Amino acid sequence: MEINQLRFFLASCEGASFAKAAEATGTSRQAVSNSVRSLESEMGVQLFERKHNQMRLTAEGERFARRAQRVISLVDDLYNEEADGRDELVLGLDSFVIGSMTDPFDSLIEYASAEGGCFVRVAQDPFESMKEMLLNGRRDLLILRSLSSSFDGCAAVPLRSAKLGLIVSGDDPLAARDALGIEDVRGRTLIVPNGSRQRYKAFFDALAAEGRGPKVSYVDNSAMALAAIKKTKGVGMTDFDGPPERTAIGGCFKIPFAGEAENVRDCAVYPLDSPKKDQITHFVRWLQDEARFLKWHPSVPIS
């Protein structure tokens, strides 16, 4: 159980809607829904009754909500005590990226205590809203994975590169290859989870400009992407958090692109005129230690 799960659950209680909870917490409806369902599975109880696009708390949900509110109140009190007297940085993370992390909060606590720096608070954001959140001052810096790694008026500091690749069905002739090129899948449909739509947009735009633009089909999540790849002989888009090598996954294979051109980067992005620029650059330098930053990105099936 994670604190964010409790926050999403309580926001869902207040609005009686995952959509309203997503708006209130600045994340996606899918992220809220997945979080609450995961909480229900972990607790072994049904927290909401869902009928005809409406939802209300079950008796178990009402009891859990009271306990969850007490936990959140204690955490907020602790947070306020720790943050008192320190500068605070609000770190925006792509909602898809944060879902693939093991526990970024341990690293942030380590930074705040060991470095004696400012207090860092994590916020989970949909990719498409991150630029607006940064430029209107609601976030001090972002960490995101993208080919397009900067916004106007902002600094983009590379943290590390990730190799792009493709996912093919295990019975596809291409599955025996150790590396692929985009030409190998000409005429195929690229299947991409909705959460990665913006992450690969720049790559697809570049291919279209070269006259190599593939047909792209978006699905709700990674599990659906894998199922569609196996059923339709489509091809999935992916990137590699670990070594870029051919890897079996769910009856399919992840295979890296050949060459060095097809990469995305993990970047820290912040406004050049930020009043917290000194604190931000100190934190970014701390993140640039590769061994430390690797804690943030375990390997995921389709990112």
mmCIF file of C-alpha atoms in Angstrom:
data_model
loop_
_atom_site.group_PDB
_atom_site.id
_atom_site.type_symbol
_atom_site.label_atom_id
_atom_site.label_comp_id
_atom_site.label_asym_id
_atom_site.label_seq_id
_atom_site.Cartn_x
_atom_site.Cartn_y
_atom_site.Cartn_z
ATOM 1 C CA MET A 1 0.000 0.000 0.000
ATOM 2 C CA GLU A 2 1.286 3.452 -0.925
ATOM 3 C CA ILE A 3 0.329 6.929 0.240
ATOM 4 C CA ASN A 4 -0.670 7.949 -3.285
ATOM 5 C CA GLN A 5 -3.149 5.060 -3.389
ATOM 6 C CA LEU A 6 -4.849 6.411 -0.279
ATOM 7 C CA ARG A 7 -4.920 9.936 -1.712
ATOM 8 C CA PHE A 8 -6.487 8.721 -4.956
ATOM 9 C CA PHE A 9 -9.019 6.642 -3.009
ATOM 10 C CA LEU A 10 -10.043 9.578 -0.801
ATOM 11 C CA ALA A 11 -10.298 11.883 -3.822
ATOM 12 C CA SER A 12 -12.566 9.289 -5.446
ATOM 13 C CA CYS A 13 -14.721 9.224 -2.311
ATOM 14 C CA GLU A 14 -15.082 12.986 -2.329
ATOM 15 C CA GLY A 15 -16.089 13.263 -5.967
ATOM 16 C CA ALA A 16 -17.789 9.864 -6.284
ATOM 17 C CA SER A 17 -16.018 9.672 -9.615
ATOM 18 C CA PHE A 18 -12.609 8.598 -10.891
ATOM 19 C CA ALA A 19 -12.751 11.406 -13.453
ATOM 20 C CA LYS A 20 -13.289 14.048 -10.765
ATOM 21 C CA ALA A 21 -10.589 12.463 -8.598
ATOM 22 C CA ALA A 22 -8.176 12.616 -11.545
ATOM 23 C CA GLU A 23 -8.933 16.306 -12.046
ATOM 24 C CA ALA A 24 -8.497 17.046 -8.342
ATOM 25 C CA THR A 25 -5.167 15.210 -8.116
ATOM 26 C CA GLY A 26 -3.749 16.342 -11.456
ATOM 27 C CA THR A 27 -3.420 12.871 -12.943
ATOM 28 C CA SER A 28 -5.243 10.625 -15.415
ATOM 29 C CA ARG A 29 -8.539 8.826 -14.825
ATOM 30 C CA GLN A 30 -6.852 5.532 -15.725
ATOM 31 C CA ALA A 31 -4.140 6.077 -13.093
ATOM 32 C CA VAL A 32 -6.764 6.721 -10.396
ATOM 33 C CA SER A 33 -8.892 3.746 -11.453
ATOM 34 C CA ASN A 34 -5.898 1.387 -11.560
ATOM 35 C CA SER A 35 -4.702 2.618 -8.172
ATOM 36 C CA VAL A 36 -8.077 2.054 -6.491
ATOM 37 C CA ARG A 37 -8.507 -1.378 -8.079
ATOM 38 C CA SER A 38 -5.014 -2.341 -6.923
ATOM 39 C CA LEU A 39 -5.900 -1.167 -3.417
ATOM 40 C CA GLU A 40 -9.082 -3.260 -3.453
ATOM 41 C CA SER A 41 -7.117 -6.302 -4.577
ATOM 42 C CA GLU A 42 -4.434 -5.774 -1.944
ATOM 43 C CA MET A 43 -6.960 -5.279 0.870
ATOM 44 C CA GLY A 44 -9.215 -8.086 -0.353
ATOM 45 C CA VAL A 45 -12.354 -5.931 -0.123
ATOM 46 C CA GLN A 46 -14.620 -4.051 -2.516
ATOM 47 C CA LEU A 47 -14.401 -0.351 -1.673
ATOM 48 C CA PHE A 48 -16.887 0.933 -4.257
ATOM 49 C CA GLU A 49 -20.075 -0.364 -5.829
ATOM 50 C CA ARG A 50 -20.112 0.539 -9.523
ATOM 51 C CA LYS A 51 -23.460 0.561 -11.343
ATOM 52 C CA HIS A 52 -24.604 2.388 -14.478
ATOM 53 C CA ASN A 53 -21.543 4.666 -14.558
ATOM 54 C CA GLN A 54 -22.138 5.641 -10.928
ATOM 55 C CA MET A 55 -20.230 4.572 -7.858
ATOM 56 C CA ARG A 56 -20.706 4.730 -4.113
ATOM 57 C CA LEU A 57 -18.795 3.451 -1.115
ATOM 58 C CA THR A 58 -19.535 0.008 0.261
ATOM 59 C CA ALA A 59 -19.754 -0.474 4.031
ATOM 60 C CA GLU A 60 -16.156 -1.731 3.943
ATOM 61 C CA GLY A 61 -15.214 1.314 1.882
ATOM 62 C CA GLU A 62 -16.710 3.713 4.432
ATOM 63 C CA ARG A 63 -14.755 2.089 7.262
ATOM 64 C CA PHE A 64 -11.569 2.105 5.198
ATOM 65 C CA ALA A 65 -12.079 5.779 4.236
ATOM 66 C CA ARG A 66 -12.174 6.812 7.904
ATOM 67 C CA ARG A 67 -8.940 4.976 8.631
ATOM 68 C CA ALA A 68 -7.288 6.240 5.431
ATOM 69 C CA GLN A 69 -8.121 9.832 6.340
ATOM 70 C CA ARG A 70 -6.426 9.418 9.722
ATOM 71 C CA VAL A 71 -3.306 8.027 8.007
ATOM 72 C CA ILE A 72 -3.183 10.886 5.484
ATOM 73 C CA SER A 73 -3.613 13.470 8.248
ATOM 74 C CA LEU A 74 -0.663 11.979 10.135
ATOM 75 C CA VAL A 75 1.476 11.878 6.993
ATOM 76 C CA ASP A 76 0.624 15.484 6.153
ATOM 77 C CA ASP A 77 1.519 16.563 9.694
ATOM 78 C CA LEU A 78 4.845 14.758 9.416
ATOM 79 C CA TYR A 79 5.480 16.261 5.986
ATOM 80 C CA ASN A 80 4.778 19.767 7.276
ATOM 81 C CA GLU A 81 7.151 19.268 10.212
ATOM 82 C CA GLU A 82 9.929 18.003 7.921
ATOM 83 C CA ALA A 83 9.389 20.750 5.362
ATOM 84 C CA ASP A 84 9.252 23.527 7.949
ATOM 85 C CA GLY A 85 12.214 25.849 7.511
ATOM 86 C CA ARG A 86 13.350 24.250 4.241
ATOM 87 C CA ASP A 87 12.849 25.231 0.666
ATOM 88 C CA GLU A 88 10.548 22.897 -1.204
ATOM 89 C CA LEU A 89 10.803 21.605 -4.755
ATOM 90 C CA VAL A 90 7.725 20.128 -6.386
ATOM 91 C CA LEU A 91 8.868 17.441 -8.803
ATOM 92 C CA GLY A 92 6.473 16.513 -11.609
ATOM 93 C CA LEU A 93 6.696 12.963 -12.941
ATOM 94 C CA ASP A 94 4.926 11.476 -15.934
ATOM 95 C CA SER A 95 2.083 9.354 -14.519
ATOM 96 C CA PHE A 96 3.198 6.410 -16.671
ATOM 97 C CA VAL A 97 6.813 6.707 -15.510
ATOM 98 C CA ILE A 98 5.980 6.868 -11.816
ATOM 99 C CA GLY A 99 3.935 3.707 -12.183
ATOM 100 C CA SER A 100 7.084 1.849 -13.259
ATOM 101 C CA MET A 101 9.209 2.991 -10.307
ATOM 102 C CA THR A 102 10.009 0.807 -7.349
ATOM 103 C CA ASP A 103 10.072 3.535 -4.695
ATOM 104 C CA PRO A 104 11.300 6.978 -5.732
ATOM 105 C CA PHE A 105 10.377 8.368 -2.337
ATOM 106 C CA ASP A 106 13.253 6.559 -0.622
ATOM 107 C CA SER A 107 15.655 8.425 -2.900
ATOM 108 C CA LEU A 108 14.047 11.772 -2.132
ATOM 109 C CA ILE A 109 14.186 11.161 1.609
ATOM 110 C CA GLU A 110 17.842 10.220 1.161
ATOM 111 C CA TYR A 111 18.460 13.477 -0.688
ATOM 112 C CA ALA A 112 16.700 15.643 1.888
ATOM 113 C CA SER A 113 18.536 14.059 4.815
ATOM 114 C CA ALA A 114 21.982 13.210 3.440
ATOM 115 C CA GLU A 115 22.416 16.301 1.300
ATOM 116 C CA GLY A 116 20.809 18.709 3.727
ATOM 117 C CA GLY A 117 19.098 20.245 0.719
ATOM 118 C CA CYS A 118 15.539 21.323 0.131
ATOM 119 C CA PHE A 119 12.542 19.107 0.717
ATOM 120 C CA VAL A 120 11.346 17.407 -2.489
ATOM 121 C CA ARG A 121 7.702 16.525 -3.060
ATOM 122 C CA VAL A 122 6.599 14.213 -5.879
ATOM 123 C CA ALA A 123 3.519 14.956 -7.976
ATOM 124 C CA GLN A 124 2.142 12.529 -10.560
ATOM 125 C CA ASP A 125 1.065 14.195 -13.817
ATOM 126 C CA PRO A 126 -0.335 13.170 -17.204
ATOM 127 C CA PHE A 127 2.314 13.798 -19.844
ATOM 128 C CA GLU A 128 0.103 16.158 -21.853
ATOM 129 C CA SER A 129 -0.331 18.564 -18.907
ATOM 130 C CA MET A 130 3.289 18.646 -17.727
ATOM 131 C CA LYS A 131 4.373 21.675 -19.772
ATOM 132 C CA GLU A 132 1.478 23.783 -18.513
ATOM 133 C CA MET A 133 2.085 22.703 -14.895
ATOM 134 C CA LEU A 134 5.752 23.690 -15.167
ATOM 135 C CA LEU A 135 5.243 27.045 -16.870
ATOM 136 C CA ASN A 136 2.460 28.172 -14.550
ATOM 137 C CA GLY A 137 4.620 27.508 -11.486
ATOM 138 C CA ARG A 138 2.707 24.523 -10.106
ATOM 139 C CA ARG A 139 5.805 22.343 -10.658
ATOM 140 C CA ASP A 140 9.423 23.409 -10.115
ATOM 141 C CA LEU A 141 10.963 20.759 -12.345
ATOM 142 C CA LEU A 142 9.968 17.707 -14.345
ATOM 143 C CA ILE A 143 11.507 14.331 -15.010
ATOM 144 C CA LEU A 144 10.234 12.827 -18.220
ATOM 145 C CA ARG A 145 11.250 10.483 -20.966
ATOM 146 C CA SER A 146 10.919 11.886 -24.451
ATOM 147 C CA LEU A 147 12.667 12.486 -27.737
ATOM 148 C CA SER A 148 11.556 16.106 -27.425
ATOM 149 C CA SER A 149 13.394 16.923 -24.226
ATOM 150 C CA SER A 150 12.914 20.650 -23.736
ATOM 151 C CA PHE A 151 10.295 23.379 -23.584
ATOM 152 C CA ASP A 152 10.775 26.995 -24.663
ATOM 153 C CA GLY A 153 12.475 29.014 -21.935
ATOM 154 C CA CYS A 154 13.530 25.900 -20.053
ATOM 155 C CA ALA A 155 16.747 24.002 -19.434
ATOM 156 C CA ALA A 156 16.723 20.277 -20.212
ATOM 157 C CA VAL A 157 19.460 18.311 -18.453
ATOM 158 C CA PRO A 158 19.992 14.753 -19.787
ATOM 159 C CA LEU A 159 20.101 12.171 -17.038
ATOM 160 C CA ARG A 160 20.598 9.150 -19.260
ATOM 161 C CA SER A 161 19.543 7.677 -22.604
ATOM 162 C CA ALA A 162 17.230 4.749 -23.193
ATOM 163 C CA LYS A 163 17.361 2.617 -26.296
ATOM 164 C CA LEU A 164 14.201 2.386 -28.368
ATOM 165 C CA GLY A 165 13.008 -0.914 -29.734
ATOM 166 C CA LEU A 166 10.083 -2.984 -30.919
ATOM 167 C CA ILE A 167 7.987 -5.815 -29.504
ATOM 168 C CA VAL A 168 7.012 -8.666 -31.811
ATOM 169 C CA SER A 169 5.055 -11.857 -31.292
ATOM 170 C CA GLY A 170 7.120 -14.931 -30.423
ATOM 171 C CA ASP A 171 5.990 -16.701 -33.601
ATOM 172 C CA ASP A 172 6.899 -13.748 -35.816
ATOM 173 C CA PRO A 173 9.943 -14.427 -38.082
ATOM 174 C CA LEU A 174 11.463 -11.188 -36.758
ATOM 175 C CA ALA A 175 11.498 -12.606 -33.214
ATOM 176 C CA ALA A 176 14.751 -14.450 -33.932
ATOM 177 C CA ARG A 177 16.606 -11.204 -34.686
ATOM 178 C CA ASP A 178 18.846 -9.439 -32.164
ATOM 179 C CA ALA A 179 18.217 -5.958 -33.641
ATOM 180 C CA LEU A 180 15.632 -4.403 -35.920
ATOM 181 C CA GLY A 181 15.140 -1.274 -37.985
ATOM 182 C CA ILE A 182 11.952 0.593 -38.733
ATOM 183 C CA GLU A 183 12.202 -0.670 -42.323
ATOM 184 C CA ASP A 184 11.801 -4.228 -41.012
ATOM 185 C CA VAL A 185 8.229 -3.503 -39.989
ATOM 186 C CA ARG A 186 7.118 -1.408 -42.971
ATOM 187 C CA GLY A 187 3.438 -2.019 -43.613
ATOM 188 C CA ARG A 188 2.835 -3.211 -40.054
ATOM 189 C CA THR A 189 0.730 -1.414 -37.433
ATOM 190 C CA LEU A 190 2.616 -0.031 -34.438
ATOM 191 C CA ILE A 191 0.614 -0.718 -31.278
ATOM 192 C CA VAL A 192 1.142 1.791 -28.475
ATOM 193 C CA PRO A 193 -0.521 2.170 -25.034
ATOM 194 C CA ASN A 194 -2.334 5.478 -24.599
ATOM 195 C CA GLY A 195 0.005 6.393 -21.753
ATOM 196 C CA SER A 196 2.899 6.475 -24.227
ATOM 197 C CA ARG A 197 1.141 8.492 -26.939
ATOM 198 C CA GLN A 198 3.039 11.721 -26.231
ATOM 199 C CA ARG A 199 6.321 9.991 -25.393
ATOM 200 C CA TYR A 200 6.736 8.648 -28.921
ATOM 201 C CA LYS A 201 4.978 11.443 -30.807
ATOM 202 C CA ALA A 202 8.233 13.167 -31.785
ATOM 203 C CA PHE A 203 9.605 9.882 -33.106
ATOM 204 C CA PHE A 204 6.501 9.223 -35.200
ATOM 205 C CA ASP A 205 6.528 12.818 -36.484
ATOM 206 C CA ALA A 206 10.167 12.450 -37.545
ATOM 207 C CA LEU A 207 9.394 9.240 -39.432
ATOM 208 C CA ALA A 208 6.411 10.889 -41.132
ATOM 209 C CA ALA A 209 8.612 13.794 -42.261
ATOM 210 C CA GLU A 210 10.992 11.269 -43.829
ATOM 211 C CA GLY A 211 8.115 9.506 -45.571
ATOM 212 C CA ARG A 212 8.497 6.447 -43.337
ATOM 213 C CA GLY A 213 5.509 7.096 -41.090
ATOM 214 C CA PRO A 214 3.955 3.839 -39.825
ATOM 215 C CA LYS A 215 0.299 3.312 -39.032
ATOM 216 C CA VAL A 216 -0.155 3.647 -35.272
ATOM 217 C CA SER A 217 -2.930 2.072 -33.190
ATOM 218 C CA TYR A 218 -3.440 3.140 -29.574
ATOM 219 C CA VAL A 219 -4.820 0.816 -26.884
ATOM 220 C CA ASP A 220 -5.690 1.356 -23.233
ATOM 221 C CA ASN A 221 -2.744 -0.298 -21.512
ATOM 222 C CA SER A 222 0.336 -2.494 -21.833
ATOM 223 C CA ALA A 223 -1.511 -5.788 -21.289
ATOM 224 C CA MET A 224 -3.886 -4.950 -24.150
ATOM 225 C CA ALA A 225 -0.910 -3.995 -26.318
ATOM 226 C CA LEU A 226 0.735 -7.388 -25.808
ATOM 227 C CA ALA A 227 -2.536 -9.190 -26.543
ATOM 228 C CA ALA A 228 -3.042 -7.163 -29.731
ATOM 229 C CA ILE A 229 0.516 -7.822 -30.909
ATOM 230 C CA LYS A 230 0.013 -11.572 -30.590
ATOM 231 C CA LYS A 231 -3.457 -11.543 -32.156
ATOM 232 C CA THR A 232 -2.936 -9.187 -35.106
ATOM 233 C CA LYS A 233 0.766 -9.688 -35.917
ATOM 234 C CA GLY A 234 1.247 -6.044 -35.073
ATOM 235 C CA VAL A 235 4.388 -4.554 -33.564
ATOM 236 C CA GLY A 236 4.730 -2.776 -30.238
ATOM 237 C CA MET A 237 6.829 0.281 -29.471
ATOM 238 C CA THR A 238 9.079 0.124 -26.414
ATOM 239 C CA ASP A 239 12.200 1.478 -24.812
ATOM 240 C CA PHE A 240 14.787 -0.255 -22.645
ATOM 241 C CA ASP A 241 15.548 0.643 -19.048
ATOM 242 C CA GLY A 242 18.142 -2.091 -18.754
ATOM 243 C CA PRO A 243 20.639 -3.357 -21.339
ATOM 244 C CA PRO A 244 19.210 -3.082 -24.884
ATOM 245 C CA GLU A 245 19.107 -6.735 -25.807
ATOM 246 C CA ARG A 246 16.573 -9.224 -27.125
ATOM 247 C CA THR A 247 14.310 -10.177 -24.210
ATOM 248 C CA ALA A 248 11.347 -12.572 -23.925
ATOM 249 C CA ILE A 249 8.186 -11.114 -22.415
ATOM 250 C CA GLY A 250 4.649 -12.500 -22.283
ATOM 251 C CA GLY A 251 4.922 -14.659 -25.407
ATOM 252 C CA CYS A 252 6.624 -11.814 -27.278
ATOM 253 C CA PHE A 253 10.153 -10.455 -27.677
ATOM 254 C CA LYS A 254 11.538 -6.979 -27.032
ATOM 255 C CA ILE A 255 14.178 -6.252 -29.675
ATOM 256 C CA PRO A 256 16.278 -3.061 -29.797
ATOM 257 C CA PHE A 257 16.717 -0.858 -32.833
ATOM 258 C CA ALA A 258 20.037 -1.191 -34.614
ATOM 259 C CA GLY A 259 22.304 1.854 -34.589
ATOM 260 C CA GLU A 260 22.465 4.819 -32.241
ATOM 261 C CA ALA A 261 19.843 7.135 -33.716
ATOM 262 C CA GLU A 262 16.697 5.717 -32.164
ATOM 263 C CA ASN A 263 16.978 6.701 -28.518
ATOM 264 C CA VAL A 264 14.908 8.617 -26.004
ATOM 265 C CA ARG A 265 16.324 10.466 -23.023
ATOM 266 C CA ASP A 266 15.417 10.816 -19.399
ATOM 267 C CA CYS A 267 15.646 14.556 -18.778
ATOM 268 C CA ALA A 268 15.215 16.977 -15.911
ATOM 269 C CA VAL A 269 13.450 20.084 -17.224
ATOM 270 C CA TYR A 270 13.084 23.391 -15.366
ATOM 271 C CA PRO A 271 12.466 27.074 -16.198
ATOM 272 C CA LEU A 272 15.605 29.111 -16.782
ATOM 273 C CA ASP A 273 14.153 31.998 -14.775
ATOM 274 C CA SER A 274 13.056 29.882 -11.799
ATOM 275 C CA PRO A 275 13.620 31.618 -8.432
ATOM 276 C CA LYS A 276 14.655 28.195 -7.105
ATOM 277 C CA LYS A 277 17.273 27.643 -9.801
ATOM 278 C CA ASP A 278 20.147 27.075 -7.333
ATOM 279 C CA GLN A 279 18.230 24.438 -5.393
ATOM 280 C CA ILE A 280 17.055 22.789 -8.611
ATOM 281 C CA THR A 281 20.514 22.538 -10.166
ATOM 282 C CA HIS A 282 21.891 21.107 -6.906
ATOM 283 C CA PHE A 283 19.182 18.441 -6.916
ATOM 284 C CA VAL A 284 19.711 17.659 -10.616
ATOM 285 C CA ARG A 285 23.461 17.208 -10.093
ATOM 286 C CA TRP A 286 22.634 14.755 -7.319
ATOM 287 C CA LEU A 287 20.309 12.854 -9.675
ATOM 288 C CA GLN A 288 22.966 12.631 -12.383
ATOM 289 C CA ASP A 289 24.814 9.966 -10.438
ATOM 290 C CA GLU A 290 23.916 7.007 -12.687
ATOM 291 C CA ALA A 291 23.905 4.415 -9.927
ATOM 292 C CA ARG A 292 21.437 6.533 -7.979
ATOM 293 C CA PHE A 293 19.198 7.375 -10.908
ATOM 294 C CA LEU A 294 18.875 3.739 -11.908
ATOM 295 C CA LYS A 295 16.780 3.253 -8.770
ATOM 296 C CA TRP A 296 14.065 5.219 -10.491
ATOM 297 C CA HIS A 297 13.651 3.116 -13.616
ATOM 298 C CA PRO A 298 13.307 -0.644 -13.287
ATOM 299 C CA SER A 299 12.599 -2.465 -16.536
ATOM 300 C CA VAL A 300 8.959 -2.357 -17.666
ATOM 301 C CA PRO A 301 7.230 -4.345 -20.439
ATOM 302 C CA ILE A 302 6.071 -1.467 -22.650
ATOM 303 C CA SER A 303 6.859 2.119 -21.728
#
